[in-house]
XYZ file of N, CA and C in Angstrom:
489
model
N 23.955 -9.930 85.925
C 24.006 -9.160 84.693
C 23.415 -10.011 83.571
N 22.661 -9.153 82.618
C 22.415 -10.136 81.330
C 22.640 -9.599 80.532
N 23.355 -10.855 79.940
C 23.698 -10.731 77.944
C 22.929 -11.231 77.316
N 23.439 -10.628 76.082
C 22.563 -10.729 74.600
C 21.913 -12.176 74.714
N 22.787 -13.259 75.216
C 22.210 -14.502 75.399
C 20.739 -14.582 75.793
N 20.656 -14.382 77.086
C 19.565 -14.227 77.817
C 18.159 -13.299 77.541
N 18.397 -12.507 76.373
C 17.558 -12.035 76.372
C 16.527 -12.547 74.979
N 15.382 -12.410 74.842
C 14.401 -12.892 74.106
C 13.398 -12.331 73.574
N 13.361 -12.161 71.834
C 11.971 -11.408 71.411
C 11.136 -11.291 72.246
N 10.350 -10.285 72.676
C 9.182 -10.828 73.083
C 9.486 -10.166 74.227
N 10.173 -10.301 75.606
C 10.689 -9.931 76.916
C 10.621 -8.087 76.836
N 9.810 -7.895 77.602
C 9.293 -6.784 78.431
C 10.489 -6.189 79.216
N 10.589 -4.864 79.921
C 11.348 -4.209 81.456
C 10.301 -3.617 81.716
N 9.540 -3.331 83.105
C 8.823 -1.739 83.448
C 9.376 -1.380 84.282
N 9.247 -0.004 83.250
C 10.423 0.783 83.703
C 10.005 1.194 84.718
N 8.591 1.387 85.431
C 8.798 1.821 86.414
C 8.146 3.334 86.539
N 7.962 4.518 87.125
C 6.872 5.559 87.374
C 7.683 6.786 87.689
N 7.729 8.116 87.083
C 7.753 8.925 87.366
C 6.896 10.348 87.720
N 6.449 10.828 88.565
C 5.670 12.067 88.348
C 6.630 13.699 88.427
N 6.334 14.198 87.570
C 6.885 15.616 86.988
C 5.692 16.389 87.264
N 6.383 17.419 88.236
C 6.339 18.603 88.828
C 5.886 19.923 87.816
N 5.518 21.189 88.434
C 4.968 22.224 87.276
C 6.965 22.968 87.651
N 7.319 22.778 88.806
C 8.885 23.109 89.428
C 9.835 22.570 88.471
N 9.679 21.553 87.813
C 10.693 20.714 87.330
C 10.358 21.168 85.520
N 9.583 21.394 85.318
C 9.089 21.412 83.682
C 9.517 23.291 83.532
N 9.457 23.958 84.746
C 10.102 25.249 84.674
C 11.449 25.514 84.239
N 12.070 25.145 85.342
C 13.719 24.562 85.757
C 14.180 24.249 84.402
N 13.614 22.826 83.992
C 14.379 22.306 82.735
C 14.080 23.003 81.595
N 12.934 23.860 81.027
C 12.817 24.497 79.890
C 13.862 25.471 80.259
N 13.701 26.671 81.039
C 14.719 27.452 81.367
C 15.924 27.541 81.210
N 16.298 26.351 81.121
C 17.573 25.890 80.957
C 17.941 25.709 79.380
N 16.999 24.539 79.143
C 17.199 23.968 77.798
C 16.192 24.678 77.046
N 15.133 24.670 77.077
C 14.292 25.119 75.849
C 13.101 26.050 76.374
N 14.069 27.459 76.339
C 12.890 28.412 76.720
C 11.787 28.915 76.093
N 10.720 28.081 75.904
C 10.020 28.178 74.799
C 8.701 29.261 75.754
N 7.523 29.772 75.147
C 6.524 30.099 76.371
C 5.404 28.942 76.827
N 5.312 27.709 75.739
C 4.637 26.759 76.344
C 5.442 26.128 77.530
N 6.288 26.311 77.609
C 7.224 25.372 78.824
C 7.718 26.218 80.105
N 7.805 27.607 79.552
C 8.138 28.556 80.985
C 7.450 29.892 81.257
N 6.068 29.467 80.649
C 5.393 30.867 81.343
C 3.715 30.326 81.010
N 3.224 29.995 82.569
C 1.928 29.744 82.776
C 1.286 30.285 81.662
N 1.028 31.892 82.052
C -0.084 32.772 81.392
C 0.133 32.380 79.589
N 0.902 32.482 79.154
C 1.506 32.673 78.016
C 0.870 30.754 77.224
N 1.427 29.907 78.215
C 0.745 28.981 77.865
C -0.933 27.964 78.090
N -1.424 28.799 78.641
C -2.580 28.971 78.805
C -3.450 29.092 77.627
N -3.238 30.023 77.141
C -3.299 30.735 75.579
C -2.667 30.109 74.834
N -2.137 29.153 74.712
C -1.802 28.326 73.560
C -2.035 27.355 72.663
N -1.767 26.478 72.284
C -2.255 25.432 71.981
C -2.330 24.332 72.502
N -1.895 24.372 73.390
C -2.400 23.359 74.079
C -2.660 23.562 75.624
N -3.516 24.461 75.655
C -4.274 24.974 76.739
C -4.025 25.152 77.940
N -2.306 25.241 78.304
C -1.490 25.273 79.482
C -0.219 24.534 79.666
N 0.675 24.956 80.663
C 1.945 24.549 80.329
C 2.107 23.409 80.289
N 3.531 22.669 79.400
C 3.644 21.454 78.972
C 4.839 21.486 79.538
N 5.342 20.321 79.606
C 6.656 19.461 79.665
C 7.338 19.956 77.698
N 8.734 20.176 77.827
C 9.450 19.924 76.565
C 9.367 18.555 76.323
N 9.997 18.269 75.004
C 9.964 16.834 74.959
C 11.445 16.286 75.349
N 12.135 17.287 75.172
C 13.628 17.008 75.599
C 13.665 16.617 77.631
N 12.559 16.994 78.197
C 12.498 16.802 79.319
C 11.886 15.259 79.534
N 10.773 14.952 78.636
C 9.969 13.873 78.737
C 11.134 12.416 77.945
N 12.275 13.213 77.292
C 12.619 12.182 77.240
C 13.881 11.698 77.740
N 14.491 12.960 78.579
C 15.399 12.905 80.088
C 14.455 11.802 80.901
N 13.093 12.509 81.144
C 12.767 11.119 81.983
C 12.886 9.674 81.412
N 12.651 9.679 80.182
C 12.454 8.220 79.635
C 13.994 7.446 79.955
N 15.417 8.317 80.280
C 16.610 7.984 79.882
C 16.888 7.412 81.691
N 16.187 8.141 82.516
C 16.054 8.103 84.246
C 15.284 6.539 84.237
N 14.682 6.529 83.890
C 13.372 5.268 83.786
C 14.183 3.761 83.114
N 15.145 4.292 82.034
C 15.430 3.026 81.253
C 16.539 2.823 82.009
N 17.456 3.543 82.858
C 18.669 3.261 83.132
C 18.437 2.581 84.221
N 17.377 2.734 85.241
C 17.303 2.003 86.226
C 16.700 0.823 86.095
N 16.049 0.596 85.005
C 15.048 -0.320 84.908
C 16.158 -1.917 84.266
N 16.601 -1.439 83.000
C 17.245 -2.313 81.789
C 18.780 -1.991 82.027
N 19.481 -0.471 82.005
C 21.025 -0.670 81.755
C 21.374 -1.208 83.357
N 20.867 -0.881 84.299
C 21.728 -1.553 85.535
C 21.317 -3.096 85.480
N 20.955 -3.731 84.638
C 20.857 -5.320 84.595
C 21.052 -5.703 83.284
N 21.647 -4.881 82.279
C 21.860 -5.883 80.974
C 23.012 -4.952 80.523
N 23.787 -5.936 80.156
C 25.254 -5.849 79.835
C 25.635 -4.832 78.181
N 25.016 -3.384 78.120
C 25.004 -2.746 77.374
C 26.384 -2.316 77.203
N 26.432 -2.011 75.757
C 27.925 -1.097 75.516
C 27.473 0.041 74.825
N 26.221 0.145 73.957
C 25.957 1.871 73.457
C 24.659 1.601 72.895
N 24.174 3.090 72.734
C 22.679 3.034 72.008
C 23.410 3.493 70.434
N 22.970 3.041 69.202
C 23.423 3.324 67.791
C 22.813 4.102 67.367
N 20.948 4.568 67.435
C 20.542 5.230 67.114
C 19.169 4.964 67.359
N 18.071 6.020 67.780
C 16.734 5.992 67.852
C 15.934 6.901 67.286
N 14.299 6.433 67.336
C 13.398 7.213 66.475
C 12.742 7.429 67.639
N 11.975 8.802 68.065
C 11.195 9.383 68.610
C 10.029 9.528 68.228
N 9.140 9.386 68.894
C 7.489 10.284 68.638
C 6.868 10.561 70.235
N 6.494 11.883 69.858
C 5.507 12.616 71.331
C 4.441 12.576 70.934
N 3.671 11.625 71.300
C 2.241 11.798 71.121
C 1.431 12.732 71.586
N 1.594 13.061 72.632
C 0.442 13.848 73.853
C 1.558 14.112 74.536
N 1.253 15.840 75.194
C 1.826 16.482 75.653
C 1.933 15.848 77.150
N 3.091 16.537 77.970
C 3.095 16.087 79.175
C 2.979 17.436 80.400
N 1.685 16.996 81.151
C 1.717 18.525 82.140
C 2.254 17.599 83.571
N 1.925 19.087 84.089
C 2.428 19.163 85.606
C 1.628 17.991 86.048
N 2.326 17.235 87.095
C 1.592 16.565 87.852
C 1.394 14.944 87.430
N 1.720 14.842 85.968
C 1.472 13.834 85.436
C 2.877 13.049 86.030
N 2.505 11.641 85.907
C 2.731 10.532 86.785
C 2.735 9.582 85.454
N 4.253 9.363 84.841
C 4.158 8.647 83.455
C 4.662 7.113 84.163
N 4.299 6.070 83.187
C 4.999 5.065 83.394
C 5.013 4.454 82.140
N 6.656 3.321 81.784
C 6.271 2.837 80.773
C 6.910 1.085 80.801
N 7.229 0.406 79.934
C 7.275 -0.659 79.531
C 8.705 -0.452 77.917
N 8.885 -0.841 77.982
C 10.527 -1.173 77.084
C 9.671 -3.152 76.575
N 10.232 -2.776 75.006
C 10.161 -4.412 74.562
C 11.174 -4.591 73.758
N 11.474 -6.096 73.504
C 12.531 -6.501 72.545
C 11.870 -6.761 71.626
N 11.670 -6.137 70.622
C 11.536 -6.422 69.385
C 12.163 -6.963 68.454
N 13.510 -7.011 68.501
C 14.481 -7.853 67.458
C 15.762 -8.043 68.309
N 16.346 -9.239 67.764
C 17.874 -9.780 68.677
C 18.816 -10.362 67.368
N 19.374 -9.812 66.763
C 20.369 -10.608 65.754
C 22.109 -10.226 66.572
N 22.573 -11.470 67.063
C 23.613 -11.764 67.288
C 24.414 -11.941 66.650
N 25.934 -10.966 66.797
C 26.872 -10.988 65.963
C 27.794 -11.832 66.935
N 28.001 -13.219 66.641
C 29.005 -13.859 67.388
C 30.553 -13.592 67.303
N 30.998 -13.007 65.771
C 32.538 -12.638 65.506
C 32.683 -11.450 66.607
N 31.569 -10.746 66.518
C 32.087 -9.336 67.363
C 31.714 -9.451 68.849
N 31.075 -10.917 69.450
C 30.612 -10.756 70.317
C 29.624 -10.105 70.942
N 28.931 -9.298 70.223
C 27.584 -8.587 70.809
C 26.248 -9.134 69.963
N 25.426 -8.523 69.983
C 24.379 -8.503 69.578
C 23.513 -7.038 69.395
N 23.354 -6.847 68.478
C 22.231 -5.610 67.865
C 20.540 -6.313 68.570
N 20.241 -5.211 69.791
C 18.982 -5.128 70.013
C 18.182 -4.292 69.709
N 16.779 -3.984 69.184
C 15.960 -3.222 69.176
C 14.592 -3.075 70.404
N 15.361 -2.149 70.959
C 13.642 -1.831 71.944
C 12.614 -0.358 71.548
N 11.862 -1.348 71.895
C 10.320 0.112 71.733
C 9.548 -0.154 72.852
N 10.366 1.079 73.482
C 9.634 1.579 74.613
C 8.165 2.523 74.880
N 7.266 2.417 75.670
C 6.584 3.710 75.387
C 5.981 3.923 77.080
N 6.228 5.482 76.913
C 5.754 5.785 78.125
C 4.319 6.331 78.041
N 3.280 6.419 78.878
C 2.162 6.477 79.042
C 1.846 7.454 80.459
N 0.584 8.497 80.186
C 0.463 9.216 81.273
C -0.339 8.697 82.234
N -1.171 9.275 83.025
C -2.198 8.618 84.358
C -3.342 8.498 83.536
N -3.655 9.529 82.159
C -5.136 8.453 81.175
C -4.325 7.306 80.192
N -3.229 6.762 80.764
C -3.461 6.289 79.734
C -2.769 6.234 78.110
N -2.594 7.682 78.001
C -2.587 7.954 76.865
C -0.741 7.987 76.407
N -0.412 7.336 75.692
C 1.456 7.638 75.344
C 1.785 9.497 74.756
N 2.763 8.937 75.517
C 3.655 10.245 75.590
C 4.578 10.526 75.410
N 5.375 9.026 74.946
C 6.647 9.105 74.195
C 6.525 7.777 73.767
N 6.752 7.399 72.615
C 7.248 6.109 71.287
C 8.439 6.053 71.239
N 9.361 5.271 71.903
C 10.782 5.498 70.972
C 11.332 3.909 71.182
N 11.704 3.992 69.484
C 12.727 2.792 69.385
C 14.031 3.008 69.270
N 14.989 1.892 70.234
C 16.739 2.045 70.024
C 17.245 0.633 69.791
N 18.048 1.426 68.934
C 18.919 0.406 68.049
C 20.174 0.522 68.910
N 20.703 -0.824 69.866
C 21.675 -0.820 70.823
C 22.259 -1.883 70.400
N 23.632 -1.577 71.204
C 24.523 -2.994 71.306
C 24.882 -3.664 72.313
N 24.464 -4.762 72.873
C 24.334 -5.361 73.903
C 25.528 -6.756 73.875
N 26.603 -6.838 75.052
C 27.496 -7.737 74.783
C 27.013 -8.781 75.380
N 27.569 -10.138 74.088
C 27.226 -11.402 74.865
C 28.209 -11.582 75.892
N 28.140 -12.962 76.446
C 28.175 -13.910 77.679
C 30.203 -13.531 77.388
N 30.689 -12.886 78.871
C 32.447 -13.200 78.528
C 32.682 -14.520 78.701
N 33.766 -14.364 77.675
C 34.799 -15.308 77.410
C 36.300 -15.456 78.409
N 36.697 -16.688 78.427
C 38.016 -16.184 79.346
C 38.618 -14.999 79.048
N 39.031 -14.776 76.770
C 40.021 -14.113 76.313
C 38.872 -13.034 76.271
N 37.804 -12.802 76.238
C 37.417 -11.455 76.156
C 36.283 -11.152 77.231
N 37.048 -10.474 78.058
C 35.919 -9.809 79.244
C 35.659 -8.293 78.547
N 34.031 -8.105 78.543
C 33.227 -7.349 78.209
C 34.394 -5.685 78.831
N 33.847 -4.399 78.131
C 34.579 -3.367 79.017
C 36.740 -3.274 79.137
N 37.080 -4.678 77.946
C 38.483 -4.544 78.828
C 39.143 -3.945 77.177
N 40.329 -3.140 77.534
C 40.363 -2.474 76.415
C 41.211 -2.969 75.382
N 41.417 -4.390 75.083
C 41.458 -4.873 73.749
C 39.981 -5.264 73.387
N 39.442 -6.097 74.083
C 38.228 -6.124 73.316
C 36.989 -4.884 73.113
N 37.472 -3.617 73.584
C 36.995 -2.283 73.948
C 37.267 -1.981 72.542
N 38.506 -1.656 72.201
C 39.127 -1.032 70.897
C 38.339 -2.058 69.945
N 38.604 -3.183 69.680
C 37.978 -3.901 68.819
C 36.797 -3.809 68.179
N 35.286 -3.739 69.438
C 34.292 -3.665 68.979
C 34.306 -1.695 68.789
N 35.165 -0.687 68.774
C 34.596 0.502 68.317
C 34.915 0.279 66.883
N 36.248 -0.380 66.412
C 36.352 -0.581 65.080
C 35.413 -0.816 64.187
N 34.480 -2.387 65.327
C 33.319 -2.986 64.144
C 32.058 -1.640 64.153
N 32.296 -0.927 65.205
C 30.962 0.244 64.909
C 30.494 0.553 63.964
C-alpha cells in the first residue's frame, strides 16, 4: 500500500485501456441520460456531431473503472474532496481510451495525518485526442502509527471532523 509519504510531485499511474462498445453507450444513456445523441443511431447521425456518442457521465464511469484499478487499489485513499471536469472530444463506439493520472501537488497535513493530493488525469482516444481532463482534490492517509491505524474508527471520526 502507499501513503502520502511515498508519493511524489511529478509520479504518473496508467491507468490502463478501455474500449466502449455502441451496446454499452446504449445501455448506459438509457438508463442515465436519454438524450438522442446517446440512444438513437438515426437521430444522432443528424446531429452535431455526426453520430452516436458516449454521455460524458459514461466516459467518466469509465475514468472512475480505470482510476480504481490503477491508483485506489495501491494508495492508501480515504475520499475524493472535489473535482473539475472537461470533455474535450466526444467518445464513439469502438473507441479504445487510455489514460495517465499525475501528481500535481502533495501538501501534508501531519496533525491530521493525511495529506491533500491533487491529480490530473486525462484520458485519450485511439487518435490521440483527450476525452476527458479532470483534476481531484483527494485525501490520501499517511504512513500508520501504532496509536492510529488508517480506517479505525477513532481515527475515522477524527479526520471527518477535520473535513
Amino acid at each position: 500500500m502507499l501513503y502520502a509519504e511515498d508519493l511524489t510531485e511529478g509520479q504518473t499511474f496508467e491507468l490502463g485501456s478501455y474500449t466502449i462498445g455502441e451496446a454499452e453507450i446504449l445501455e448506459f444513456a438509457g438508463k442515465y441520460d436519454p438524450v438522442p445523441i446517446h440512444i438513437d443511431p438515426v437521430a444522432a447521425a443528424a446531429g452535431p456531431f455526426g453520430g452516436l456518442i458516449a454521455s460524458g457521465f459514461n466516459t467518466i464511469a469509465i475514468y472512475q473503472r480505470l482510476v480504481v484499478e490503477a491508483i485506489w487499489t495501491r494508495v492508501a485513499g480515504i475520499v475524493g474532496r472535489s473535482f473539475e471536469i472537461r470533455l474535450p472530444s466526444p467518445v464513439r463506439p469502438g473507441s479504445t481510451l487510455t489514460g495517465q493520472s499525475l501528481i500535481q501537488k502533495i501538501t501534508i497535513r501531519p496533525e491530521r495525518r493525511d495529506a491533500v493530493v491533487i491529480f490530473k488525469t486525462e484520458l485519450v482516444n485511439d487518435e490521440q485526442r483527450p476525452v476527458l481532463v479532470l483534476v481531484l482534490d483527494a485525501l490520501i492517509h499517511m504512513r500508520p502509527t501504532p496509536l492510529c491505524a488508517p480506517r479505525t474508527r477513532s481515527c475515522g471520526r477524527a479526520m471527518l471532523r477535520q473535513l
